[in-house]
Tab-separated table of C-alpha atoms and ligand atoms in Angstrom:
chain	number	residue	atom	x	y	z
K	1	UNK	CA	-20.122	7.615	16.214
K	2	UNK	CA	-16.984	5.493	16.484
K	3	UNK	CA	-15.070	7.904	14.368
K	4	UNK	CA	-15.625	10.109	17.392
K	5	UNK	CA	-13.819	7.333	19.614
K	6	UNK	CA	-10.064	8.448	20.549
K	7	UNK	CA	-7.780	6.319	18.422
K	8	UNK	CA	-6.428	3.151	20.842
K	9	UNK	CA	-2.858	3.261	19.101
K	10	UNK	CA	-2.566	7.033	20.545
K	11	UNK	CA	-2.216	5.071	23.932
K	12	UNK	CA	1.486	4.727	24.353
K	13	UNK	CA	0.883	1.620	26.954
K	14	UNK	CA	-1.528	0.188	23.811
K	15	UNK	CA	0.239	-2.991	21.889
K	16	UNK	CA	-0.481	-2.625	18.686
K	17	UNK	CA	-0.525	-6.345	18.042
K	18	UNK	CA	-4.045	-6.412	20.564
K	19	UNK	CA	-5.278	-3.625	18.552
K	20	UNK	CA	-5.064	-5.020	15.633
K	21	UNK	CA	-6.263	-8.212	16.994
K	22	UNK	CA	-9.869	-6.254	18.333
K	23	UNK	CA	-9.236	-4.452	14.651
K	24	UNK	CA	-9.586	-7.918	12.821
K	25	UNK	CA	-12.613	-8.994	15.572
K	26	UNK	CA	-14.467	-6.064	14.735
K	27	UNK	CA	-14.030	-6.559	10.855
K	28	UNK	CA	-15.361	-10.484	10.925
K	29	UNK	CA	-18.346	-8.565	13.076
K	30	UNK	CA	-19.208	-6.347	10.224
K	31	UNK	CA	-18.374	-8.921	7.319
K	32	UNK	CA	-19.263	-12.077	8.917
K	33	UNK	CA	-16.544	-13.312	7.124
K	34	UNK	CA	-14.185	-15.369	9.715
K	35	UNK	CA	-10.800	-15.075	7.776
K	36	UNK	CA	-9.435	-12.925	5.160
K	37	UNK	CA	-6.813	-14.896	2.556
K	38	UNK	CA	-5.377	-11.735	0.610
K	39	UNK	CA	-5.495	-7.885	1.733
K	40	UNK	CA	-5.020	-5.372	-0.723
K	41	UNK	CA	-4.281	-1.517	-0.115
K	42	UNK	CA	-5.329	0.612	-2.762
K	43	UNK	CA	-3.518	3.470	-3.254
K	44	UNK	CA	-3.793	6.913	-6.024
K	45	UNK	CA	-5.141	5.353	-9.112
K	46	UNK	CA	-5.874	2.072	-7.961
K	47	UNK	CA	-9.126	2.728	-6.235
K	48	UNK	CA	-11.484	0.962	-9.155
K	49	UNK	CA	-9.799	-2.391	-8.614
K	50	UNK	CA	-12.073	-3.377	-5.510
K	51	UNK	CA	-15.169	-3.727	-8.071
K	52	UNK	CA	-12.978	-5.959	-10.521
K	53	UNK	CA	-11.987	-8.639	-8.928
K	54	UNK	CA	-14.901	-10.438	-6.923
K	55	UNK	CA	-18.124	-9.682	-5.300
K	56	UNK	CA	-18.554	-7.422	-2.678
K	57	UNK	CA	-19.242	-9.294	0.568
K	58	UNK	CA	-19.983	-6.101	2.915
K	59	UNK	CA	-18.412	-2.307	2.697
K	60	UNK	CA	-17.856	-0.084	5.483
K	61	UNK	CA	-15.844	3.190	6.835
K	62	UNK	CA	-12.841	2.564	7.713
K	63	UNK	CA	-13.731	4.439	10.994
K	64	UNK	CA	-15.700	1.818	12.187
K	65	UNK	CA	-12.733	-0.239	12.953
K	66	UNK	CA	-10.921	0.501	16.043
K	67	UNK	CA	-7.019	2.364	14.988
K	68	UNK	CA	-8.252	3.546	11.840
K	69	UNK	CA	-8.780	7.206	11.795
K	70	UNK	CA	-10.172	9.590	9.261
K	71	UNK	CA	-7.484	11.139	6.511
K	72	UNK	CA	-6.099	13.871	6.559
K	73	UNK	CA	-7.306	14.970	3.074
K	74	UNK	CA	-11.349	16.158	3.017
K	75	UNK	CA	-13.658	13.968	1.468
K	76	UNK	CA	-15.247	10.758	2.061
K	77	UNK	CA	-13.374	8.580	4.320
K	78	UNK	CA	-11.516	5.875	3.302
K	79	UNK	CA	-13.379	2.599	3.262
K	80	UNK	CA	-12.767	-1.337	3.998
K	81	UNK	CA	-14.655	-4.000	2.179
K	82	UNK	CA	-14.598	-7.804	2.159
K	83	UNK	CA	-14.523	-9.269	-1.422
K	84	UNK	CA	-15.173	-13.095	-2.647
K	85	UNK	CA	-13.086	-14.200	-5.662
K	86	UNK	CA	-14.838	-17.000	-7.737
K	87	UNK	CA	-12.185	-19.230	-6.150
K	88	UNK	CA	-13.596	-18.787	-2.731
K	89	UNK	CA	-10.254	-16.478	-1.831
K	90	UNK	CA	-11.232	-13.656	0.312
K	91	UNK	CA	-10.111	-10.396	0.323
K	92	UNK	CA	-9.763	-7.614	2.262
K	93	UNK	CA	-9.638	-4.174	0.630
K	94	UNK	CA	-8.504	-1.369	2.336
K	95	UNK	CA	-9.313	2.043	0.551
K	96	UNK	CA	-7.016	3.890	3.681
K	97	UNK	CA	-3.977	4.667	4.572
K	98	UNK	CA	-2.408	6.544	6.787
K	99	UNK	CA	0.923	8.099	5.821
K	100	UNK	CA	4.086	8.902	7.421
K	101	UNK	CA	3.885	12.649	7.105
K	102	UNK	CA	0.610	12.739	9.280
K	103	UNK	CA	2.865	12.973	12.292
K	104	UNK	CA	0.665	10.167	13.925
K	105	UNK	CA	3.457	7.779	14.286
K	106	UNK	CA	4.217	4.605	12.646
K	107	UNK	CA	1.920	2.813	14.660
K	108	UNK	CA	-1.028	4.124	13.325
K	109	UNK	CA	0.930	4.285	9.643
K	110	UNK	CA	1.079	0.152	10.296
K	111	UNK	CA	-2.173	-0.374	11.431
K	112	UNK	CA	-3.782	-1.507	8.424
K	113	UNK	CA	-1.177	-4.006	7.602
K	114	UNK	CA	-1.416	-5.825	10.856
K	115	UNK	CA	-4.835	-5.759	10.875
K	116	UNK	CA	-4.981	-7.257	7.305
K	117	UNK	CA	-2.463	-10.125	9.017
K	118	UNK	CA	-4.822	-10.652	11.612
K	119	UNK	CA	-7.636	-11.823	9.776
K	120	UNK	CA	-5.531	-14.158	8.769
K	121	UNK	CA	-4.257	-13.224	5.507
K	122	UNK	CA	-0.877	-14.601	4.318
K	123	UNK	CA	0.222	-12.270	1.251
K	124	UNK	CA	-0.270	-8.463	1.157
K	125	UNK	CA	-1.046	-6.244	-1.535
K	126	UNK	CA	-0.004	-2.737	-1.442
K	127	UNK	CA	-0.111	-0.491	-3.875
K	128	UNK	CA	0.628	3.398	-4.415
K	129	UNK	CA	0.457	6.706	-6.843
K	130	UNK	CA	4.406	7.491	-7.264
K	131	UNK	CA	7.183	9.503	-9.284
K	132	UNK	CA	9.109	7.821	-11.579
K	133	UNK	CA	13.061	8.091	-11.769
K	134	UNK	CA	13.409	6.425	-14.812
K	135	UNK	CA	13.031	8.228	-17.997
K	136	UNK	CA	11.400	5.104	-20.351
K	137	UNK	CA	8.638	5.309	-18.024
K	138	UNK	CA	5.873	7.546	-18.490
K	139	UNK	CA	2.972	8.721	-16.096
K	140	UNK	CA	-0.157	5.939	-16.035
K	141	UNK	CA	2.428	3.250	-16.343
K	142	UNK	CA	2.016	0.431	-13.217
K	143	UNK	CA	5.608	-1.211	-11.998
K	144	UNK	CA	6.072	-3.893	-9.733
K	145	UNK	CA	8.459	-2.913	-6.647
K	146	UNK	CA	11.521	-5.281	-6.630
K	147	UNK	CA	13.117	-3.911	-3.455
K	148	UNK	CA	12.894	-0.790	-1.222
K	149	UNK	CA	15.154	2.062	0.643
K	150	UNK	CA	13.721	3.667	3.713
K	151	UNK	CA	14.892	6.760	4.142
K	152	UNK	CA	11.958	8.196	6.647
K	153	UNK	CA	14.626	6.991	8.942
K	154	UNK	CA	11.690	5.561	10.995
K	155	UNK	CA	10.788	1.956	11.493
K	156	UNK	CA	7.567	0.079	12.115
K	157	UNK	CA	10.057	-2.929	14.624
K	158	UNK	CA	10.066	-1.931	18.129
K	159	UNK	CA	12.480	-2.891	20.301
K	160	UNK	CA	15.248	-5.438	19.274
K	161	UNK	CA	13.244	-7.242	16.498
K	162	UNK	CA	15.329	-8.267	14.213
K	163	UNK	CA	13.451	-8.884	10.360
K	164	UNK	CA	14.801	-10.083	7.441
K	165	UNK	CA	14.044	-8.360	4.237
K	166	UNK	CA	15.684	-10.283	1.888
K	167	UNK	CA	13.224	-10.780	-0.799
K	168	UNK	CA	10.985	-8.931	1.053
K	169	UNK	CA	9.156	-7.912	-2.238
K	170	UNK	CA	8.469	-11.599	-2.899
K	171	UNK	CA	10.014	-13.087	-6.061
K	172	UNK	CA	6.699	-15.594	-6.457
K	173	UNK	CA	4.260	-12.731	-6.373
K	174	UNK	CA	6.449	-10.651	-8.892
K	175	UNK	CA	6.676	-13.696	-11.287
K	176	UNK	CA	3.182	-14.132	-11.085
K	177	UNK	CA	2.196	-10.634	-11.728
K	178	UNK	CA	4.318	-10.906	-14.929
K	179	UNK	CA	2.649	-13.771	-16.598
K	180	UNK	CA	-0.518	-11.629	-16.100
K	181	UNK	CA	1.159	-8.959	-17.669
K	182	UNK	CA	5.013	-9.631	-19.736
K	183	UNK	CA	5.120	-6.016	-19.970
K	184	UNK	CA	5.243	-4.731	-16.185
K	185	UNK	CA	8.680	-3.334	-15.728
K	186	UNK	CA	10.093	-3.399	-12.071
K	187	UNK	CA	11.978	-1.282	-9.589
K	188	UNK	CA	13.262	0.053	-6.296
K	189	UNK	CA	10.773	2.348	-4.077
K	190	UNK	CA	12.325	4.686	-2.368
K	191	UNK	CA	10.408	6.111	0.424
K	192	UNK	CA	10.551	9.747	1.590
K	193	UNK	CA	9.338	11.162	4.213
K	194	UNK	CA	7.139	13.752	2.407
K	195	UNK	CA	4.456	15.328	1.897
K	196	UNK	CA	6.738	17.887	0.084
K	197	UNK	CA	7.701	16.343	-3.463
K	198	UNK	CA	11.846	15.825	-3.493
K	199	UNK	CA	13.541	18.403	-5.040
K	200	UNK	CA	15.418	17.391	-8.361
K	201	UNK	CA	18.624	17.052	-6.468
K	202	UNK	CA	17.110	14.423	-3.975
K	203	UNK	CA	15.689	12.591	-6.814
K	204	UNK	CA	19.553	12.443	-8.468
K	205	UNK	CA	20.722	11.168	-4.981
K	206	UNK	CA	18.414	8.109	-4.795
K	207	UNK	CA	18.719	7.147	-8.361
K	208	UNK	CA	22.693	7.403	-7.179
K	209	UNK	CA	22.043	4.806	-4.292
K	210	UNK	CA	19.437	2.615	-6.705
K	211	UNK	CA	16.493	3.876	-6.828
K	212	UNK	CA	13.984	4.202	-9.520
K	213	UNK	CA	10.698	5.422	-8.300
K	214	UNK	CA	9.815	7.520	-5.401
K	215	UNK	CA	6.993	7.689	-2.633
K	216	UNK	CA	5.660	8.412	0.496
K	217	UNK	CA	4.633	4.796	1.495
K	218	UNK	CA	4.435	1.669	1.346
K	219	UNK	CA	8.295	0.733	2.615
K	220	UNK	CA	7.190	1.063	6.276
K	221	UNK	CA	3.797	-0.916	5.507
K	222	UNK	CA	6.087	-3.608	4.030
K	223	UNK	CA	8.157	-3.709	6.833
K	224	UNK	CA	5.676	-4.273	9.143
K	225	UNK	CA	3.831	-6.796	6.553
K	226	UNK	CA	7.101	-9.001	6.778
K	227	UNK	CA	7.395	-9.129	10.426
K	228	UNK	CA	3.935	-10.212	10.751
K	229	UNK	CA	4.780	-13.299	8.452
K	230	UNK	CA	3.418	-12.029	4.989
K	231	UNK	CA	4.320	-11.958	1.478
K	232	UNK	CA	4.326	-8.671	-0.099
K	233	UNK	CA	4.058	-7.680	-3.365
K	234	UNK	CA	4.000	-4.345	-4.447
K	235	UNK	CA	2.943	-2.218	-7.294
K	236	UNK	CA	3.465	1.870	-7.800
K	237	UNK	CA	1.496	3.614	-10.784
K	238	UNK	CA	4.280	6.005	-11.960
K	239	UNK	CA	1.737	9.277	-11.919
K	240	UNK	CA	4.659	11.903	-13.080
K	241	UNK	CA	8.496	11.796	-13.665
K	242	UNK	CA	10.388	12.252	-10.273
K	243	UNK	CA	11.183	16.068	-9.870
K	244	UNK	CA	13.847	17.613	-12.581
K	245	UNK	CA	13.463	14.177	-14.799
K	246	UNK	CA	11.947	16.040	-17.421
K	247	UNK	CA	11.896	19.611	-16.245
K	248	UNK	CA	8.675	20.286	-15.417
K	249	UNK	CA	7.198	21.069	-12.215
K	250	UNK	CA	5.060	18.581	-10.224
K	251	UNK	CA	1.485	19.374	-9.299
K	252	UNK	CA	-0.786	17.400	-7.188
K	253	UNK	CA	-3.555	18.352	-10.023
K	254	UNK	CA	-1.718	16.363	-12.388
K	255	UNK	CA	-0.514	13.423	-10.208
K	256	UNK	CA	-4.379	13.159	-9.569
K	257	UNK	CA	-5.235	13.337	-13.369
K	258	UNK	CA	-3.033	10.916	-14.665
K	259	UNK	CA	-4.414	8.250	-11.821
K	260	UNK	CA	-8.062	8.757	-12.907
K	261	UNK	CA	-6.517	8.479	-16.512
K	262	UNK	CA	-4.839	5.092	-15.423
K	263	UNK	CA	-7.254	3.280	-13.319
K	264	UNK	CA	-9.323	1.412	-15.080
K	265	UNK	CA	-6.311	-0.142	-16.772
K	266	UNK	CA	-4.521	-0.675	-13.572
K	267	UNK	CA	-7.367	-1.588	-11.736
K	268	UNK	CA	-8.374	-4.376	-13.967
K	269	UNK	CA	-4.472	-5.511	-14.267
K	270	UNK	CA	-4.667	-5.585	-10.936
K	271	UNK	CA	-7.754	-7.402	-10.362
K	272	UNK	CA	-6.702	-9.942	-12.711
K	273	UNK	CA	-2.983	-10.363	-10.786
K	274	UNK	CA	-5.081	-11.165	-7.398
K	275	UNK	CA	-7.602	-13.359	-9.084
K	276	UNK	CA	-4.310	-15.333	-9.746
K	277	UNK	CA	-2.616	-15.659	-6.376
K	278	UNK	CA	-2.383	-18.633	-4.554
K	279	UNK	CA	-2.158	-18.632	-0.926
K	280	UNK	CA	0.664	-20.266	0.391
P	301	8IG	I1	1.624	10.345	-6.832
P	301	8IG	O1	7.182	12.342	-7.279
P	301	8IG	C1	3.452	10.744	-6.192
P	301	8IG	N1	3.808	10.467	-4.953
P	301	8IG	N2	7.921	11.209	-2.910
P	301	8IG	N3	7.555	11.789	-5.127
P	301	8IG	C2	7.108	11.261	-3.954
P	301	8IG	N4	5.872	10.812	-3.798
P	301	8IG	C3	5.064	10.865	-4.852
P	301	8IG	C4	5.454	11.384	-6.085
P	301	8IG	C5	6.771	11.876	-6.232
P	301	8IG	N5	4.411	11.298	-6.925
């Protein structure tokens, strides 16, 4: 089986640019679907969205396609599939993600994002399960991501490659997702390295430097999103205060409950947000 197959990106003389590039060849093999417009990486609680917004093209492991490896956490393996909106858009949905604290290296973190950019598409989508820092918020509530602070103190760029993230959580997408939904309150991600949950005094520092919710994702997948010429948008599902906001303890049990509580709500929020994106 592929799965089987040692992962290319664990090649330190592999470019991860080619590897997406047989990545994206291998995907159009299994979909027969040439060019993806929109990818979409669905995170804790968002999982039911893939259904939602069009008809499933094809649906596959994510281990079929070469970089993607099998996660860390038991269970099925995350899966790919290529959607059709109504429109004609299609989508790519990725159902895995690699994270930071895997110790595989931000290359394989990455992988999915460049992959998604070369099948061609032009925005990306990611979404995640997160704590939230501000205290009007309450768990199975969905924010958009206005801006981020990366402090895995890791960075997808290699070598002198200079990116600009201003407005690197696009302005356009956010608007948009708003006249879906008036409601969706926004704020800054701040990414740690995990997969420990921050202690309550962490969670005081980065709402001191301007944060208001906090994960283990997503920043370094936006990063590399931007340099490959996307538009990002980004959406957390606050799934428990941040640690010490209220004074209870965090358990995964209850970060998972509150997604399954959430999702088909988010999901179908969500599927009506990409139904409304236009491609630039
Ligand atoms: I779900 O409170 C989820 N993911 N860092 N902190 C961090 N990641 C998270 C949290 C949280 N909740």
């Amino acid at each position: 089986m592929s799965s089987a197959l040692p992962n290319p990106l664990d090649d330190p003389t592999a470019v991860p640019t080619e590897v997406a590039a047989s990545a994206a060849a291998r995907i159009a093999e299994l979909t027969g679907v040439e060019r993806h417009d929109i990818a979409l990486t669905l995170g804790s609680g968002w999982g039911k969205a893939a259904e939602l917004i069009g008809t499933t093209v094809a649906e596959f492991a994510a281990t079929e396609v070469p970089g993607f490896s099998a996660p860390v956490v038991p269970g099925h393996p995350g899966s790919i599939r290529s959607v059709v909106l109504e429109s004609g858009t299609h989508v790519l949905v990725i159902g895995a993600r690699t994270h930071f604290y895997e110790d595989h290296g931000v290359r394989r973190v990455v992988h999915s994002v460049r992959t998604a950019a070369a099948t061609g598409a032009k925005v990306m989508v990611l979404t995640n399960g997160a704590g939230g820092i501000k205290r009007s918020w309450h768990a199975g509530q969905p924010v958009l991501i206005s801006d981020h602070i990366n402090l895995t103190a890791a960075s997808p760029l290699e070598g002198a490659t200079f990116v600009d993230l201003t407005d690197l959580y696009s302005a356009r997408l956010r608007d948009l997702a708003r006249s879906v939904d008036p409601s969706l309150d926004e704020g800054v991600y701040v990414q740690f390295r995990g997969p420990h949950f921050e202690t309550p005094a962490e969670v005081q520092m980065a709402k001191a430097i301007g944060g208001h919710i906090v994960g283990m994702s997503t920043a370094l997948e936006a990063i590399a999103a931007r340099e490959a010429g996307m538009e990002v948008l980004g959406l957390s599902l606050i799934t428990n205060p941040a640690a010490g906001i209220t004074g209870d303890a965090l358990s995964h049990i209850d970060v998972i409950q509150a997604g399954k509580v959430a999702e088909p709500v988010i999901s179908a929020l969500l599927a009506r947000i990409v139904k409304e994106i236009t491609v630039p």
